Coordinates of N, CA and C in Angstrom, one line a residue:
M1 N 1.8 -40.2 89.2 CA 2.8 -40.8 88.3 C 3.1 -39.9 87.2
K2 N 4.4 -39.6 87.0 CA 4.8 -38.8 85.9 C 5.3 -39.7 84.8
T3 N 5.3 -39.1 83.5 CA 5.9 -39.8 82.4 C 6.8 -38.9 81.6
K4 N 8.0 -39.5 81.2 CA 8.9 -38.8 80.2 C 8.9 -39.7 79.0
Y5 N 9.2 -39.1 77.8 CA 9.3 -39.9 76.6 C 10.6 -39.7 75.9
L6 N 11.0 -40.8 75.4 CA 12.4 -40.8 74.5 C 11.9 -41.4 73.3
D7 N 12.1 -40.7 72.3 CA 12.0 -41.2 70.8 C 13.3 -41.4 70.2
I8 N 13.5 -42.5 69.7 CA 14.8 -42.9 69.1 C 14.6 -43.1 67.6
V9 N 15.4 -42.4 66.9 CA 15.5 -42.6 65.4 C 16.4 -43.8 65.1
L10 N 15.8 -44.9 64.5 CA 16.5 -46.0 64.2 C 17.1 -46.0 62.8
L11 N 18.2 -46.7 62.6 CA 18.9 -46.7 61.3 C 18.8 -48.1 60.8
E12 N 18.1 -48.9 61.3 CA 17.9 -50.4 60.8 C 17.1 -50.3 59.5
D13 N 17.7 -50.9 58.5 CA 16.9 -51.0 57.3 C 16.4 -52.4 57.1
L14 N 15.4 -52.7 57.8 CA 14.8 -54.0 57.9 C 13.2 -53.9 57.7
P15 N 12.6 -54.7 57.2 CA 11.1 -54.8 57.2 C 10.6 -54.6 58.5
F16 N 9.5 -54.0 58.7 CA 8.9 -53.8 60.0 C 8.7 -55.1 60.9
V17 N 8.4 -56.2 60.3 CA 8.1 -57.4 61.0 C 9.5 -58.0 61.7
D18 N 10.5 -57.8 60.7 CA 11.9 -58.3 61.2 C 12.4 -57.3 62.3
L19 N 12.2 -56.0 62.2 CA 12.6 -55.1 63.3 C 11.9 -55.3 64.6
V20 N 10.6 -55.7 64.5 CA 9.8 -56.1 65.6 C 10.5 -57.2 66.4
K21 N 10.9 -58.3 65.7 CA 11.5 -59.4 66.3 C 12.9 -59.0 67.0
K22 N 13.5 -58.2 66.3 CA 14.8 -57.7 66.9 C 14.6 -56.9 68.2
I23 N 13.7 -56.0 68.2 CA 13.4 -55.1 69.4 C 12.9 -56.0 70.5
E24 N 12.0 -57.1 70.2 CA 11.4 -58.0 71.2 C 12.7 -58.6 71.9
K25 N 13.7 -58.9 71.1 CA 14.8 -59.6 71.8 C 15.6 -58.5 72.7
V26 N 15.7 -57.4 72.3 CA 16.5 -56.3 73.1 C 15.8 -56.2 74.5
F27 N 14.4 -56.1 74.5 CA 13.7 -55.9 75.6 C 13.1 -57.0 76.4
N28 N 13.3 -58.2 75.6 CA 12.8 -59.5 76.2 C 11.2 -59.4 76.5
V29 N 10.5 -58.9 75.4 CA 9.1 -58.6 75.6 C 8.4 -59.0 74.4
S30 N 7.2 -59.3 74.4 CA 6.4 -59.5 73.1 C 5.7 -58.1 72.8
L31 N 5.9 -57.9 71.4 CA 5.4 -56.6 70.8 C 4.5 -56.8 69.8
P32 N 3.2 -57.2 70.1 CA 2.1 -57.4 69.0 C 2.0 -56.1 68.2
Y33 N 1.7 -56.1 67.0 CA 1.5 -54.9 66.1 C 0.2 -54.9 65.4
E34 N -0.2 -53.7 65.1 CA -1.4 -53.5 64.3 C -1.3 -52.3 63.5
N35 N -2.1 -52.2 62.4 CA -2.2 -51.0 61.6 C -3.0 -50.0 62.2
K36 N -2.4 -48.9 62.6 CA -3.2 -47.7 63.2 C -3.1 -46.5 62.3
K37 N -4.3 -46.3 61.6 CA -4.2 -45.1 60.7 C -3.2 -45.0 59.8
G38 N -2.9 -46.2 59.2 CA -1.9 -46.3 58.1 C -0.6 -46.7 58.5
R39 N -0.2 -46.8 59.6 CA 1.1 -47.2 60.2 C 1.0 -48.5 61.0
Y40 N 2.0 -49.3 60.9 CA 2.1 -50.4 61.7 C 2.7 -49.9 63.1
I41 N 2.1 -50.2 64.3 CA 2.8 -49.8 65.6 C 2.8 -51.1 66.3
A42 N 4.0 -51.4 66.9 CA 4.0 -52.5 67.8 C 4.2 -52.0 69.2
E43 N 3.4 -52.5 70.2 CA 3.4 -52.0 71.5 C 3.6 -53.1 72.4
G44 N 4.3 -52.7 73.7 CA 4.5 -53.6 74.7 C 4.8 -53.0 76.0
Q45 N 4.9 -53.7 77.2 CA 5.3 -53.1 78.4 C 6.3 -54.0 79.0
K46 N 7.5 -53.4 79.5 CA 8.6 -54.2 80.2 C 9.0 -53.3 81.3
G47 N 8.7 -53.7 82.6 CA 9.0 -52.9 83.7 C 8.5 -51.5 83.6
R48 N 9.4 -50.6 83.8 CA 9.0 -49.2 83.7 C 8.9 -48.6 82.3
Y49 N 9.1 -49.4 81.3 CA 9.0 -49.0 79.9 C 7.8 -49.4 79.2
K50 N 7.2 -48.4 78.7 CA 6.1 -48.7 77.6 C 6.8 -48.6 76.3
I51 N 6.7 -49.6 75.4 CA 7.6 -49.6 74.3 C 6.6 -49.5 73.1
E52 N 7.0 -48.6 72.1 CA 6.2 -48.6 70.8 C 7.2 -48.4 69.7
L53 N 7.0 -49.3 68.7 CA 7.9 -49.3 67.6 C 7.0 -48.9 66.4
I54 N 7.5 -47.9 65.6 CA 6.5 -47.2 64.7 C 7.3 -47.3 63.4
D55 N 6.5 -48.0 62.5 CA 6.8 -48.2 60.9 C 7.2 -47.0 60.4
R56 N 8.1 -47.0 59.5 CA 8.4 -45.7 58.5 C 7.5 -45.6 57.5
F57 N 6.8 -46.7 57.1 CA 5.9 -46.6 56.0 C 4.5 -46.3 56.4
D58 N 3.8 -45.5 55.6 CA 2.4 -45.2 55.8 C 1.6 -45.7 54.7
D59 N 0.6 -46.6 54.9 CA -0.2 -47.2 53.9 C -1.3 -46.1 53.3
L60 N -1.4 -45.1 53.9 CA -2.4 -44.0 53.3 C -1.8 -43.3 52.3
S61 N -0.5 -42.9 52.4 CA 0.2 -42.1 51.4 C 1.6 -42.1 51.3
E62 N 2.2 -42.2 50.3 CA 3.7 -42.3 50.1 C 4.3 -41.0 50.7
L63 N 3.5 -39.8 50.6 CA 4.0 -38.6 51.2 C 4.1 -38.6 52.7
L64 N 3.4 -39.5 53.2 CA 3.5 -39.5 54.7 C 4.5 -40.4 55.3
C65 N 5.2 -41.2 54.5 CA 6.2 -42.1 54.9 C 7.4 -41.4 55.5
D66 N 8.1 -42.0 56.4 CA 9.4 -41.4 57.1 C 10.6 -42.1 56.6
E67 N 11.6 -41.6 56.7 CA 12.9 -42.1 56.2 C 13.4 -43.4 57.3
H68 N 13.0 -43.2 58.5 CA 13.4 -44.2 59.5 C 12.3 -44.6 60.3
H69 N 12.4 -45.8 60.9 CA 11.6 -46.5 62.0 C 11.8 -45.6 63.3
V70 N 10.9 -45.6 64.2 CA 11.1 -44.8 65.4 C 10.8 -45.7 66.6
L71 N 11.7 -45.8 67.6 CA 11.4 -46.6 68.9 C 11.1 -45.6 69.9
S72 N 9.9 -45.6 70.3 CA 9.3 -44.6 71.3 C 9.1 -45.3 72.7
L73 N 9.9 -44.8 73.7 CA 9.8 -45.2 75.0 C 9.1 -44.2 76.0
S74 N 8.1 -44.8 76.8 CA 7.4 -43.9 77.7 C 7.9 -44.5 79.2
I75 N 8.6 -43.7 79.9 CA 9.1 -44.1 81.1 C 8.4 -43.4 82.3
H76 N 7.8 -44.3 83.2 CA 7.0 -43.8 84.2 C 7.8 -43.7 85.4
F77 N 7.7 -42.7 86.2 CA 8.4 -42.5 87.5 C 7.6 -41.7 88.5
E78 N 7.8 -41.9 89.9 CA 7.1 -41.2 90.7 C 8.1 -40.2 91.5
E79 N 9.3 -40.4 91.6 CA 10.2 -39.5 92.3 C 11.1 -38.8 91.4
E80 N 12.3 -38.5 91.8 CA 13.2 -37.8 91.0 C 13.6 -38.7 89.8
F81 N 13.7 -38.0 88.7 CA 14.0 -38.8 87.4 C 15.5 -38.5 87.1
N82 N 16.3 -39.6 86.8 CA 17.6 -39.4 86.6 C 18.0 -39.8 85.1
Y83 N 18.1 -38.8 84.1 CA 18.3 -39.0 82.8 C 19.5 -40.0 82.5
I84 N 20.6 -39.7 83.2 CA 21.8 -40.4 83.0 C 21.7 -41.9 83.2
V85 N 21.0 -42.4 84.3 CA 20.8 -43.8 84.5 C 20.0 -44.5 83.4
I86 N 19.0 -43.7 83.0 CA 18.0 -44.3 82.0 C 18.8 -44.4 80.6
E87 N 19.4 -43.2 80.3 CA 20.1 -43.1 79.1 C 21.1 -44.2 78.9
N88 N 21.9 -44.4 80.0 CA 23.0 -45.4 79.9 C 22.3 -46.8 79.8
E89 N 21.4 -47.2 80.4 CA 20.7 -48.3 80.4 C 20.1 -48.7 78.9
I90 N 19.5 -47.6 78.2 CA 19.0 -47.8 76.9 C 20.1 -48.0 75.9
K91 N 21.2 -47.1 76.1 CA 22.4 -47.2 75.2 C 23.1 -48.5 75.3
K92 N 23.2 -49.0 76.4 CA 23.8 -50.3 76.6 C 23.0 -51.4 75.9
L93 N 21.7 -51.5 76.2 CA 20.8 -52.3 75.6 C 20.9 -52.4 74.0
L94 N 20.9 -51.1 73.5 CA 20.8 -51.1 72.1 C 22.2 -51.5 71.4
K95 N 23.3 -51.1 72.2 CA 24.7 -51.6 71.7 C 24.8 -53.1 71.8
N96 N 24.4 -53.7 72.9 CA 24.5 -55.1 73.2 C 23.9 -55.9 72.0
Y97 N 22.8 -55.5 71.5 CA 22.0 -56.1 70.5 C 22.2 -55.6 69.1
D98 N 23.3 -54.8 69.0 CA 23.7 -54.2 67.7 C 22.5 -53.5 66.9
I99 N 21.8 -52.7 67.7 CA 20.6 -51.9 67.0 C 21.4 -50.5 66.6
K100 N 21.2 -50.3 65.4 CA 21.7 -49.1 64.7 C 20.7 -47.8 65.0
W101 N 21.3 -46.7 65.5 CA 20.4 -45.6 65.6 C 21.2 -44.4 65.4
K102 N 20.5 -43.4 65.2 CA 21.0 -42.0 65.0 C 21.0 -41.1 66.1
F103 N 19.9 -40.9 66.8 CA 19.9 -40.1 68.0 C 18.5 -40.3 68.7
G104 N 18.4 -39.8 69.8 CA 17.1 -39.8 70.6 C 16.8 -38.6 71.2
I105 N 15.5 -38.2 71.3 CA 15.1 -36.9 71.8 C 14.1 -37.3 72.9
W106 N 14.4 -36.6 74.1 CA 13.6 -36.6 75.3 C 12.4 -35.6 75.1
K107 N 11.2 -36.0 75.4 CA 10.1 -35.1 75.5 C 9.3 -35.2 76.7
D108 N 8.9 -34.1 77.4 CA 8.1 -34.0 78.5 C 7.0 -33.0 78.2
P109 N 5.7 -33.6 78.2 CA 4.6 -32.7 77.7 C 4.3 -31.7 78.8
S110 N 4.8 -31.9 80.0 CA 4.6 -30.9 81.0 C 5.5 -29.7 81.0
E111 N 6.5 -29.7 80.1 CA 7.4 -28.6 80.1 C 7.3 -27.9 78.7
P112 N 7.7 -26.6 78.5 CA 7.6 -25.9 77.4 C 8.5 -26.5 76.3
I113 N 8.1 -26.3 75.1 CA 8.9 -27.0 73.9 C 10.3 -26.7 73.9
E114 N 10.6 -25.5 74.4 CA 12.1 -25.1 74.2 C 12.8 -25.8 75.3
K115 N 12.3 -26.4 76.3 CA 13.0 -27.2 77.3 C 13.2 -28.7 76.9
N116 N 12.4 -29.1 75.8 CA 12.4 -30.4 75.4 C 13.5 -30.6 74.3
I117 N 14.8 -30.3 74.6 CA 15.8 -30.2 73.6 C 17.0 -31.4 74.0
R118 N 16.8 -32.1 75.0 CA 17.8 -33.0 75.4 C 17.9 -34.1 74.3
K119 N 19.1 -34.4 73.9 CA 19.4 -35.3 72.8 C 20.3 -36.3 73.3
I120 N 20.3 -37.6 73.0 CA 21.2 -38.6 73.2 C 21.7 -39.2 72.0
F121 N 22.8 -39.7 72.0 CA 23.5 -40.3 70.8 C 24.0 -41.8 71.1
P122 N 24.4 -42.6 70.3 CA 24.8 -44.0 70.5 C 26.2 -44.0 71.2
L123 N 26.4 -45.0 71.8 CA 27.8 -45.2 72.4 C 28.8 -45.5 71.3
K124 N 29.9 -45.1 71.4 CA 31.0 -45.3 70.4 C 31.5 -46.7 70.5

């Protein structure tokens, strides 16, 4: 089984706990969270998606904090991977639940870094 990763930069200006609740509704899944090396990370599984929500704040240092929370999706597949189908599904979910986001970046650890440049943007 292969895996592709989609990291989505969120524009939601909410405390992490409130954002977890909002993302739980989007995917209809429970996302328990814990502090891992200074950052809260909520994790869950829904169908083909492994979902991680990463807090923008780092307890270890203010210098390590990010401007935005990140929604990281791991998508498992066995046969041909169709970016367009997955992208449309994710975009529709985020739009239907009024999740504000800036962009998403696909990552595939099996490909060279220069091939990992596929970006997606919110529906208008």
